[in-house]
mmCIF file of C-alpha atoms and ligand atoms in Angstrom:
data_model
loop_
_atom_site.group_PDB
_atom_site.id
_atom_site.type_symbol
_atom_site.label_atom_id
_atom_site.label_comp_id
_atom_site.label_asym_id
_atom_site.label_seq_id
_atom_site.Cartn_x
_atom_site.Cartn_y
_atom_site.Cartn_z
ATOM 1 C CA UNK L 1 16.724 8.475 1.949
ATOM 2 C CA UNK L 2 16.627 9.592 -1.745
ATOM 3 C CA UNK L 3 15.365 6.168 -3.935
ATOM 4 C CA UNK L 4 15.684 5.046 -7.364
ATOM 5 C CA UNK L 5 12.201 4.431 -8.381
ATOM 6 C CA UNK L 6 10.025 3.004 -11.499
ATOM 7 C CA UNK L 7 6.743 3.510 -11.574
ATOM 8 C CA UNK L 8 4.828 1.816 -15.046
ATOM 9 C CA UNK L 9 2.438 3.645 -16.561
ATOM 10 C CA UNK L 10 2.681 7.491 -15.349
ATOM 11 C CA UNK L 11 1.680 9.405 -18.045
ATOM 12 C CA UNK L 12 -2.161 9.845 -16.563
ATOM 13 C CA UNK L 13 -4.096 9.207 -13.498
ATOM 14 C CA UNK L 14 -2.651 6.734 -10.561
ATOM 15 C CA UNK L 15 0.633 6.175 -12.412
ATOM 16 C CA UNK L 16 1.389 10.422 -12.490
ATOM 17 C CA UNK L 17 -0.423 11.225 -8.964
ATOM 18 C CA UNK L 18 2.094 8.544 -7.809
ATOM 19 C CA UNK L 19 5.239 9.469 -9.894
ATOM 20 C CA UNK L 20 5.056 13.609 -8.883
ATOM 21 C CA UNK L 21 4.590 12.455 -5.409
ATOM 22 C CA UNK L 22 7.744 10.595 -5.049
ATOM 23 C CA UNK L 23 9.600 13.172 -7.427
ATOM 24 C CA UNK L 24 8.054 15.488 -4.570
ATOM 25 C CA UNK L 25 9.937 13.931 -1.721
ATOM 26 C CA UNK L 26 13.316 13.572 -3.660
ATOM 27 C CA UNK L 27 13.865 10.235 -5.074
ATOM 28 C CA UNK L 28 14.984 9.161 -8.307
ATOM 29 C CA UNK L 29 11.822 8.529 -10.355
ATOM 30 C CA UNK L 30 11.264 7.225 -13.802
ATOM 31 C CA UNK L 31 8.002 6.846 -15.400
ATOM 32 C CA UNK L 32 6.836 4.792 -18.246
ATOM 33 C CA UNK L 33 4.466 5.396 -20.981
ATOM 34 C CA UNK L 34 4.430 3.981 -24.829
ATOM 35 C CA UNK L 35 4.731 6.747 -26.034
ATOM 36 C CA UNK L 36 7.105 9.828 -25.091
ATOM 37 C CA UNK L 37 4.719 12.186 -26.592
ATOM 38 C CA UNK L 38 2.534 11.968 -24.143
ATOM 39 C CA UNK L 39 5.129 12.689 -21.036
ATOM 40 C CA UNK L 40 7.280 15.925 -22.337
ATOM 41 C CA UNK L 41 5.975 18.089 -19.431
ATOM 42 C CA UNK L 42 6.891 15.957 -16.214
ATOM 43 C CA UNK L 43 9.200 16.505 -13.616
ATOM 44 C CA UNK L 44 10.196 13.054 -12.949
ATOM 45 C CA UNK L 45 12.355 11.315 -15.806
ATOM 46 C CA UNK L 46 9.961 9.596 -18.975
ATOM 47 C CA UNK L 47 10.770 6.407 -19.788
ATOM 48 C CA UNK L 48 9.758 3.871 -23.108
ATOM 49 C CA UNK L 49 8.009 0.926 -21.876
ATOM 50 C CA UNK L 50 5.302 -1.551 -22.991
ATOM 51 C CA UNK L 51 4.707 -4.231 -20.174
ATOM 52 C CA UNK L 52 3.753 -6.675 -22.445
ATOM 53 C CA UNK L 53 6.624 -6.833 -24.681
ATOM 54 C CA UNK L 54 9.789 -8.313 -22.880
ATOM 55 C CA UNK L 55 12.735 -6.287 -24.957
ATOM 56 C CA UNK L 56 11.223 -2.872 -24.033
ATOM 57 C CA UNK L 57 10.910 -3.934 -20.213
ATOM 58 C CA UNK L 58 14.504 -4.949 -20.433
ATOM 59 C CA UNK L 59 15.893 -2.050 -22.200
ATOM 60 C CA UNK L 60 14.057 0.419 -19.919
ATOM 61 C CA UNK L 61 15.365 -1.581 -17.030
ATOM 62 C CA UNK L 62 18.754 -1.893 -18.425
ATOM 63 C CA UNK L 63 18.929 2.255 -18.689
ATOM 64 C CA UNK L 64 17.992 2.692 -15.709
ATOM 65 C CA UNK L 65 20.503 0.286 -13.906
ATOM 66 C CA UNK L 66 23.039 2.015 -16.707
ATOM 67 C CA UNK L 67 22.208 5.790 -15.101
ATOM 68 C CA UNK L 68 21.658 4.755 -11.432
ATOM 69 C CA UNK L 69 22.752 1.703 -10.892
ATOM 70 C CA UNK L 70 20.122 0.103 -9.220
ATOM 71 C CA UNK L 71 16.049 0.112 -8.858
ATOM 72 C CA UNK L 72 15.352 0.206 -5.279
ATOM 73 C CA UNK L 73 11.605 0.618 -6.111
ATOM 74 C CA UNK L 74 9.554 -0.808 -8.773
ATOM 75 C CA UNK L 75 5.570 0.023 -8.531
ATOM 76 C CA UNK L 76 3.784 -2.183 -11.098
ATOM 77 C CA UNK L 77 0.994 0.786 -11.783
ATOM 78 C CA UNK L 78 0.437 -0.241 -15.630
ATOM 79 C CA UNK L 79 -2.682 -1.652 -16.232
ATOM 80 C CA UNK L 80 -6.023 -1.291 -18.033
ATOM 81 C CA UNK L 81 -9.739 -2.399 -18.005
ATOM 82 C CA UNK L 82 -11.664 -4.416 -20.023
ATOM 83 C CA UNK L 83 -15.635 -4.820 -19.773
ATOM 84 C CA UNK L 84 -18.018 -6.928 -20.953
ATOM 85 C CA UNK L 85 -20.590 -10.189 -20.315
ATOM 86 C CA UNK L 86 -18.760 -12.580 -18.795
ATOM 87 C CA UNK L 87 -21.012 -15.225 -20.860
ATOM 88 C CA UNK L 88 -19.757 -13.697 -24.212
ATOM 89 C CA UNK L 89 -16.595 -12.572 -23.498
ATOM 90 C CA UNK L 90 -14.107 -12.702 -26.661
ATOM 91 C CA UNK L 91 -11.085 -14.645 -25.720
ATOM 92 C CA UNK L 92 -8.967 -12.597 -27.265
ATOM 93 C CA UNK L 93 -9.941 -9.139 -25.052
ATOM 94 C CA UNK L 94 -9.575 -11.768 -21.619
ATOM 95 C CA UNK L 95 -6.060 -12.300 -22.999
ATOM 96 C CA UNK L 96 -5.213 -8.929 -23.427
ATOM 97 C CA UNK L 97 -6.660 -7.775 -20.336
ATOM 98 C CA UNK L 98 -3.817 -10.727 -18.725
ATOM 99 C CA UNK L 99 -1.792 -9.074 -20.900
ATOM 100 C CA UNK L 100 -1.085 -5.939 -19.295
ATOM 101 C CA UNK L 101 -2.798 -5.526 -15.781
ATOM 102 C CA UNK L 102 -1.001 -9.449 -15.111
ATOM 103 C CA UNK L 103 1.769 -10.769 -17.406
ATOM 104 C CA UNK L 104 2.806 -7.199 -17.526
ATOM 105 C CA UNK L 105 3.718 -6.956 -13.620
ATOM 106 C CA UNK L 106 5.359 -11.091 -13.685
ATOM 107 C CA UNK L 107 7.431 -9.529 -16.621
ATOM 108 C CA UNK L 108 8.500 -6.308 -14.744
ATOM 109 C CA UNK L 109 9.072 -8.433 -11.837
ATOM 110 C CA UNK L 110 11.577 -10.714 -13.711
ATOM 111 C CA UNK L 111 13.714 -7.802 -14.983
ATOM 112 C CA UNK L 112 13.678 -5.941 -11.698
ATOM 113 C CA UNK L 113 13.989 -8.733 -9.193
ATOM 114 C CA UNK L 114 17.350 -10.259 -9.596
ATOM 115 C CA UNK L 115 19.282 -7.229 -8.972
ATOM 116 C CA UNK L 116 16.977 -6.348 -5.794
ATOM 117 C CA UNK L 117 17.512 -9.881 -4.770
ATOM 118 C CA UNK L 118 21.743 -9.610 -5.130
ATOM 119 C CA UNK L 119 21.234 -5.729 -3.300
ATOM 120 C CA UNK L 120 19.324 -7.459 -0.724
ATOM 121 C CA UNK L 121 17.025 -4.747 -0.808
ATOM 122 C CA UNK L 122 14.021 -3.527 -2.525
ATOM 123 C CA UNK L 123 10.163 -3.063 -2.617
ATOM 124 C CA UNK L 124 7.880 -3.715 -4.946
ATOM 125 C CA UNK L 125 3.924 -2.254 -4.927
ATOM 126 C CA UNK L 126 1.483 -3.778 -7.130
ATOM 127 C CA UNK L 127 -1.408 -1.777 -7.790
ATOM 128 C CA UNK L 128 -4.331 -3.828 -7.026
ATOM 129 C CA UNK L 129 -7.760 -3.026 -6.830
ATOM 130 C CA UNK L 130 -11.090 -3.916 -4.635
ATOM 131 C CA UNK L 131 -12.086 -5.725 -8.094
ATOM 132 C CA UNK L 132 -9.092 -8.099 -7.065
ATOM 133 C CA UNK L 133 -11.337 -9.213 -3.879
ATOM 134 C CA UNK L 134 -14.779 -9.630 -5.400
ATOM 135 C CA UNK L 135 -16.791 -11.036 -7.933
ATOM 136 C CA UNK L 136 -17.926 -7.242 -10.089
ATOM 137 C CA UNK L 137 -20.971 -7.650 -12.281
ATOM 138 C CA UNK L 138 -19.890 -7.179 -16.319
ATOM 139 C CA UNK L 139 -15.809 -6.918 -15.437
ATOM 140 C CA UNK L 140 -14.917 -10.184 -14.902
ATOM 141 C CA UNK L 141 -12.093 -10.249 -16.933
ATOM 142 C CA UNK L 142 -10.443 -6.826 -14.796
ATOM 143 C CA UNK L 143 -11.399 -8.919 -12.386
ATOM 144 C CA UNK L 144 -9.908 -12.265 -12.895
ATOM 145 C CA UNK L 145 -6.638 -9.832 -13.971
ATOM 146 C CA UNK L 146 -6.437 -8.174 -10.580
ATOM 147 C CA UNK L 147 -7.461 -11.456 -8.441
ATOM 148 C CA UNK L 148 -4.588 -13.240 -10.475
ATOM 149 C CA UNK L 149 -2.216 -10.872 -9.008
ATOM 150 C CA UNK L 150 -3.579 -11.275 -5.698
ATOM 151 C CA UNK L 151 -2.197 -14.703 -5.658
ATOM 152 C CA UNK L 152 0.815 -13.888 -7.676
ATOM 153 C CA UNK L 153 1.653 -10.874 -5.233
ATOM 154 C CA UNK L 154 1.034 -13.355 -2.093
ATOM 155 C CA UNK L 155 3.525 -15.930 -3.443
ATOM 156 C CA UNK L 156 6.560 -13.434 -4.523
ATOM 157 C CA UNK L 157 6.241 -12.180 -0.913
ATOM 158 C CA UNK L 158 6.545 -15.379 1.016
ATOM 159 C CA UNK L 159 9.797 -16.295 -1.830
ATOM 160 C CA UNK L 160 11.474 -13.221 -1.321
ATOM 161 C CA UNK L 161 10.797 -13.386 2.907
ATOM 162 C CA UNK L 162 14.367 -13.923 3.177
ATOM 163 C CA UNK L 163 15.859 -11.942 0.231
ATOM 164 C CA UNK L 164 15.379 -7.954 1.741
ATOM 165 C CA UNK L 165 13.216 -7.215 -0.982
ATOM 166 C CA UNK L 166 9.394 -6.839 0.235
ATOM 167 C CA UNK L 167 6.272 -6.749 -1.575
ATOM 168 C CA UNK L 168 3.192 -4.506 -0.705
ATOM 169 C CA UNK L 169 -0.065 -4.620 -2.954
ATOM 170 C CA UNK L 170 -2.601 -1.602 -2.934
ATOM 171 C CA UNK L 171 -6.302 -2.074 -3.305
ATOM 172 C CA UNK L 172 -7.931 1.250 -4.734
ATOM 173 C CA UNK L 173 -11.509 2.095 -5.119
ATOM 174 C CA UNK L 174 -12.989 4.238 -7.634
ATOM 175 C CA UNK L 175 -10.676 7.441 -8.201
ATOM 176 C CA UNK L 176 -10.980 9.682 -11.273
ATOM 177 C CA UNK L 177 -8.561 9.074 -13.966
ATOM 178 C CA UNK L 178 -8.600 8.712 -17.527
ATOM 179 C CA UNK L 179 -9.043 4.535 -17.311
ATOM 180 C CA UNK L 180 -12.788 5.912 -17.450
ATOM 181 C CA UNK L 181 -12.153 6.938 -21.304
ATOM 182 C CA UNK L 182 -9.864 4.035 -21.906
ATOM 183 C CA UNK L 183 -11.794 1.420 -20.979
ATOM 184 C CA UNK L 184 -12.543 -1.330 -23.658
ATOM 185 C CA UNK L 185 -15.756 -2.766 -23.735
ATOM 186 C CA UNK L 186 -16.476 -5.826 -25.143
ATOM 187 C CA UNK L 187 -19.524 -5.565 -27.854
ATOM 188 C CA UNK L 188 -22.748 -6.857 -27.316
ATOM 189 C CA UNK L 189 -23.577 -9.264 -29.707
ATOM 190 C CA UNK L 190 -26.625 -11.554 -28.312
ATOM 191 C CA UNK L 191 -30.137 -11.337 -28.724
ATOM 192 C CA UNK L 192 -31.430 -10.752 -25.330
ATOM 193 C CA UNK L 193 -32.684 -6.967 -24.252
ATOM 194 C CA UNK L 194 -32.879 -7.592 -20.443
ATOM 195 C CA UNK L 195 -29.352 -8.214 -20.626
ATOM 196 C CA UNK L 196 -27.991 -5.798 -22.917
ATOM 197 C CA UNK L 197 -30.069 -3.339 -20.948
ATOM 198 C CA UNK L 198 -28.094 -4.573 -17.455
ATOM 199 C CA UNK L 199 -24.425 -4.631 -19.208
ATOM 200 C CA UNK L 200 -24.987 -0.944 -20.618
ATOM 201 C CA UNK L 201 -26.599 0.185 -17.187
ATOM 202 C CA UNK L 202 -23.211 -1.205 -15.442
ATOM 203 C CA UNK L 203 -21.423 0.702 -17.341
ATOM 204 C CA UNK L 204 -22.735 3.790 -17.414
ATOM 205 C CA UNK L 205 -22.825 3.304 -13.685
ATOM 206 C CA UNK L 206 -19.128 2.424 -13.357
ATOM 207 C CA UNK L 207 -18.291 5.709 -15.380
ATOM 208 C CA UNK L 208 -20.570 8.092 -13.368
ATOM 209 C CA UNK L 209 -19.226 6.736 -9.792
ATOM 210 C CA UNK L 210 -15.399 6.370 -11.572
ATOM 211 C CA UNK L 211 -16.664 10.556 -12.707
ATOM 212 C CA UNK L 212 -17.681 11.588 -8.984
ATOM 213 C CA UNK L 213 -14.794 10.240 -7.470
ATOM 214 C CA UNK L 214 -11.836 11.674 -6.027
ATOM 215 C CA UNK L 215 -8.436 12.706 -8.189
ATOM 216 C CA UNK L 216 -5.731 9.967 -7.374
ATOM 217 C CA UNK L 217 -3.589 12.316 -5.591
ATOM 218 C CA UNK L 218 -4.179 10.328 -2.090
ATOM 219 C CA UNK L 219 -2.793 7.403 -3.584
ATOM 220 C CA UNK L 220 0.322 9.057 -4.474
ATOM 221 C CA UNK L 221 0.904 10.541 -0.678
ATOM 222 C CA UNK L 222 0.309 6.861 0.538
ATOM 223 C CA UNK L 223 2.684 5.665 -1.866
ATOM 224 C CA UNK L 224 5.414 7.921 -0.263
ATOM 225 C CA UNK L 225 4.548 7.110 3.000
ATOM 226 C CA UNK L 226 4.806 3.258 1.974
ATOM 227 C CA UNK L 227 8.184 4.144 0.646
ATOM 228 C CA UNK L 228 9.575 5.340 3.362
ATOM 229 C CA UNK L 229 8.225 2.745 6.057
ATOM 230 C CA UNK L 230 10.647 0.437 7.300
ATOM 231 C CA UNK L 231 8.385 -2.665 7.613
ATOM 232 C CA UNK L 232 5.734 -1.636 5.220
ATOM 233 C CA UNK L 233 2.459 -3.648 5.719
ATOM 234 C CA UNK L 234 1.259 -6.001 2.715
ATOM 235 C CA UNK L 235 -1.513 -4.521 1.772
ATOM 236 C CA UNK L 236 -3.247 -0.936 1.743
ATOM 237 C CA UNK L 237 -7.398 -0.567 0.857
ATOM 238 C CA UNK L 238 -7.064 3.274 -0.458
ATOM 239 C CA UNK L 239 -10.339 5.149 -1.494
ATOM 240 C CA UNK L 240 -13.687 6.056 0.318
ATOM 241 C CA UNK L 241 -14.801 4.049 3.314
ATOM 242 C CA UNK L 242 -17.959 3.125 1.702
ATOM 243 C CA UNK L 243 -15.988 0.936 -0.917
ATOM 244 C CA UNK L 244 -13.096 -0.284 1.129
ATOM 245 C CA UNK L 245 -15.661 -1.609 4.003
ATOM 246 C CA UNK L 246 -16.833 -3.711 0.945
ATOM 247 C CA UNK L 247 -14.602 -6.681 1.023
ATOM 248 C CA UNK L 248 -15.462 -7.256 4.906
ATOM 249 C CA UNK L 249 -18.878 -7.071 4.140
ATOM 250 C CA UNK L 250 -18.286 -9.719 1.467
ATOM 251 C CA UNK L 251 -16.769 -12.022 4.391
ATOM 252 C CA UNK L 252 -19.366 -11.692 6.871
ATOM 253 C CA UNK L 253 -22.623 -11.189 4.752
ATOM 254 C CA UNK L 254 -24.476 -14.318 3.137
ATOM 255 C CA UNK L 255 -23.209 -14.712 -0.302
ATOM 256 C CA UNK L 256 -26.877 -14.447 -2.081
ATOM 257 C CA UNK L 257 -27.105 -11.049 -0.155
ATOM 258 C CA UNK L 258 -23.842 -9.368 -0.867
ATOM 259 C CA UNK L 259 -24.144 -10.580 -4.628
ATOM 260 C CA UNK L 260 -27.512 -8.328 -4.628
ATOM 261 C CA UNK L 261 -25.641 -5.752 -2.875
ATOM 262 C CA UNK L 262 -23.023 -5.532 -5.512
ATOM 263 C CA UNK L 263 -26.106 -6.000 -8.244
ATOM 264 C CA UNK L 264 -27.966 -2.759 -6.578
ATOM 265 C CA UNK L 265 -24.894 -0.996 -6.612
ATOM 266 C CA UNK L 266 -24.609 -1.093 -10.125
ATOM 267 C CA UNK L 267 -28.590 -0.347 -10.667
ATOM 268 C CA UNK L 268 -29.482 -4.032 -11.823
ATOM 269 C CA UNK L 269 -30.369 -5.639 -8.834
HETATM 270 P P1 LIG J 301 -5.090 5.298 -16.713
HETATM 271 O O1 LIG J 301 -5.177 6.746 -16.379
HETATM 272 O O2 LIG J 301 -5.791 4.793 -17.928
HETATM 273 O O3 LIG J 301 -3.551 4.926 -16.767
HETATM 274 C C1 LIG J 301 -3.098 3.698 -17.229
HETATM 275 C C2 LIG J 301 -1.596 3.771 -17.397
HETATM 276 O O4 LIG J 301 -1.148 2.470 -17.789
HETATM 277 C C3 LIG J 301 -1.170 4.752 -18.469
HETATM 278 O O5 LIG J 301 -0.103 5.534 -17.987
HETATM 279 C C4 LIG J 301 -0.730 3.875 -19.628
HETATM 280 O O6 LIG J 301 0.422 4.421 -20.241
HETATM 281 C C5 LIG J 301 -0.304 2.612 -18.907
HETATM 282 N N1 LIG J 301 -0.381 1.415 -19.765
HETATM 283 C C6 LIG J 301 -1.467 0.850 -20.326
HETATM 284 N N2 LIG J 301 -1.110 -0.206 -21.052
HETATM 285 C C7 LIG J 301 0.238 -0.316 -20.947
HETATM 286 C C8 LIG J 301 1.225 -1.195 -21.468
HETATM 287 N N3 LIG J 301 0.901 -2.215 -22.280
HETATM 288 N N4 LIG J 301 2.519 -1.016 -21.140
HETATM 289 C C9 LIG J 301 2.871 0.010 -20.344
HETATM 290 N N5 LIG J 301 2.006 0.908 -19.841
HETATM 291 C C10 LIG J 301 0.707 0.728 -20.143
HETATM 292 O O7 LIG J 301 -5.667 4.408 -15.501
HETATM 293 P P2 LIG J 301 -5.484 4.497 -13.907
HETATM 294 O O8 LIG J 301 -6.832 4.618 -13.339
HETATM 295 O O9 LIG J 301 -4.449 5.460 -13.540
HETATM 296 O O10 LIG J 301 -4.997 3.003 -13.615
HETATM 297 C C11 LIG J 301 -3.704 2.691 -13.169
HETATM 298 C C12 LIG J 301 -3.752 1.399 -12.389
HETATM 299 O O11 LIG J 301 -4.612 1.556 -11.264
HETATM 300 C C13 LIG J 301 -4.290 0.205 -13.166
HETATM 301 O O12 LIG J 301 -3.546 -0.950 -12.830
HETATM 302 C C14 LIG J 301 -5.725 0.079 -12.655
HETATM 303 O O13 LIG J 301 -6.208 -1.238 -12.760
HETATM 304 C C15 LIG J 301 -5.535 0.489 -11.200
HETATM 305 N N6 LIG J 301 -6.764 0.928 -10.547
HETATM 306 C C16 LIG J 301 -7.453 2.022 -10.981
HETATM 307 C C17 LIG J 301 -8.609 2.410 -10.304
HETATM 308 C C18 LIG J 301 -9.411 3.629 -10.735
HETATM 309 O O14 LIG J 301 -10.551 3.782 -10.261
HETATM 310 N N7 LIG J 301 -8.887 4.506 -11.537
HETATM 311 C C19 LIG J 301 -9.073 1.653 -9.217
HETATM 312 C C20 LIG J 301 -8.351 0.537 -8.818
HETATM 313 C C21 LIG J 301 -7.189 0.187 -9.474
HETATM 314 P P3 LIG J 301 0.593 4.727 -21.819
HETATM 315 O O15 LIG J 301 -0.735 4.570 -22.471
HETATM 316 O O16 LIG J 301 1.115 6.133 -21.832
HETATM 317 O O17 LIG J 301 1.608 3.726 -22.251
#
């Protein structure tokens, strides 16, 4: 059945794989970015939006419930990443990190939500990550961001158990998309050469496995399939098996050992 779907943040990478996918199959699907000049050549219908700002979600929200009358999908894609020590991080770059990849979705949620709840329908997909289910050397703040909405996501769904309205969160791994070049990294700014060697090392690794990975265009078929399940499951690990075996390793190794794991990983162990 054709569906009238938002997805945040589709003018690159996850947001777009996700957004031509379900344009693909037929539904109704508008995609955000900030800025229309970056969306004039997509299929699916553009849409203004800035998570973090609460008129713009509900005047993109309002349009669409003007055009279709209702939003039978909402998939909270928007988000960003921040890096940097988590012993120096600037308070301000945590906050903004909240900003978007958290505050962002509890904002979307409270424009989209009431009129799912009175339809008695609806589904919302937050777009996790496997950073939302462990500690990640030099990203703790995209990490705090994306276990926050683990707990958020958990919550809504045992609320809205009785409402029709269901909520599914997807874990990627590393795919290749452009949050590579618009990552913000926090600056380095203490004396101590063994560990501005390590936070420069992460990141480079990040980039180059981020760089080797695939194109998000899996993502975007599971998102159909998700779509169109009738009791959709609550969560989906997406990527290659070698990341999403991670988080059961984290449950059954020793935590000193799976910490050096994750430090080898990212070529400071
Ligand atoms: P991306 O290519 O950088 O895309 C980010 C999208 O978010 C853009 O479309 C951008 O739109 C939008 N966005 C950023 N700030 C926004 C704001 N304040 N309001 C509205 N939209 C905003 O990154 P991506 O890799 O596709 O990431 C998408 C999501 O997947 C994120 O939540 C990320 O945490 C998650 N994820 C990514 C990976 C990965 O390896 N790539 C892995 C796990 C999870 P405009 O700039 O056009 O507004």
């Amino acid at each position: 059945m054709k569906k009238v779907i938002l997805v945040t943040g589709a003018s690159s990478g996850i947001g777009l794989a996700c957004a031509n996918a379900l344009q693909e199959k037929g539904h109704v699907v508008y995609g955000s970015t900030r800025d229309l000049q970056r969306m004039k050549a997509v299929s699916f219908r553009p849409i203004e939006l800035d998570v973090t700002d609460d008129t713009s979600a509900r005047t993109a929200v309002e349009h669409i419930l003007k055009m279709e009358g209702r939003i039978d999908v909402l998939v909270n894609n928007a988000g960003n990443c921040v890096v940097g020590p988590a012993y120096a991080m600037p308070v301000a770059m945590a906050q903004k990190q909240f900003e978007v990849n958290f505050f962002g979705i509890v904002r979307m949620c409270n424009t989209v939500l009431p009129g799912m709840i009175e339809n008695k329908k609806g589904l919302i997909v937050n777009m996790g990550s496997l950073a939302g289910l462990m500690g990640l050397p030099y990203q703790s703040m995209y990490v705090a961001s994306k276990y926050a909405l683990e707990g958020y996501t958990q919550s809504l769904r045992m609320e809205l158990r009785s409402t029709g309205v269901k909520v599914v969160i997807l874990n990627p791994g590393d795919f290749n998309t452009p949050i590579t070049q618009n990552r913000e990294k926090a600056p380095f700014t203490m004396q101590h050469p063994a560990l501005e060697k390590a936070y420069y090392t992460v990141i480079a690794n990040i980039e180059k496995n981020e760089g080797a990975a695939a194109s998000p265009a899996a993502i975007g078929a599971r998102l159909c399939k998700i779509v169109a399940a009738k009791h959709p499951a609550h969560r989906y690990l997406i990527g290659q098996t070698g990341q999403t075996i991670v988080p059961l390793l984290k449950q059954i190794l020793p935590g000193r050992w799976f910490d050096k794991l994750m430090n080898d990983y990212y070529g400071i162990g």
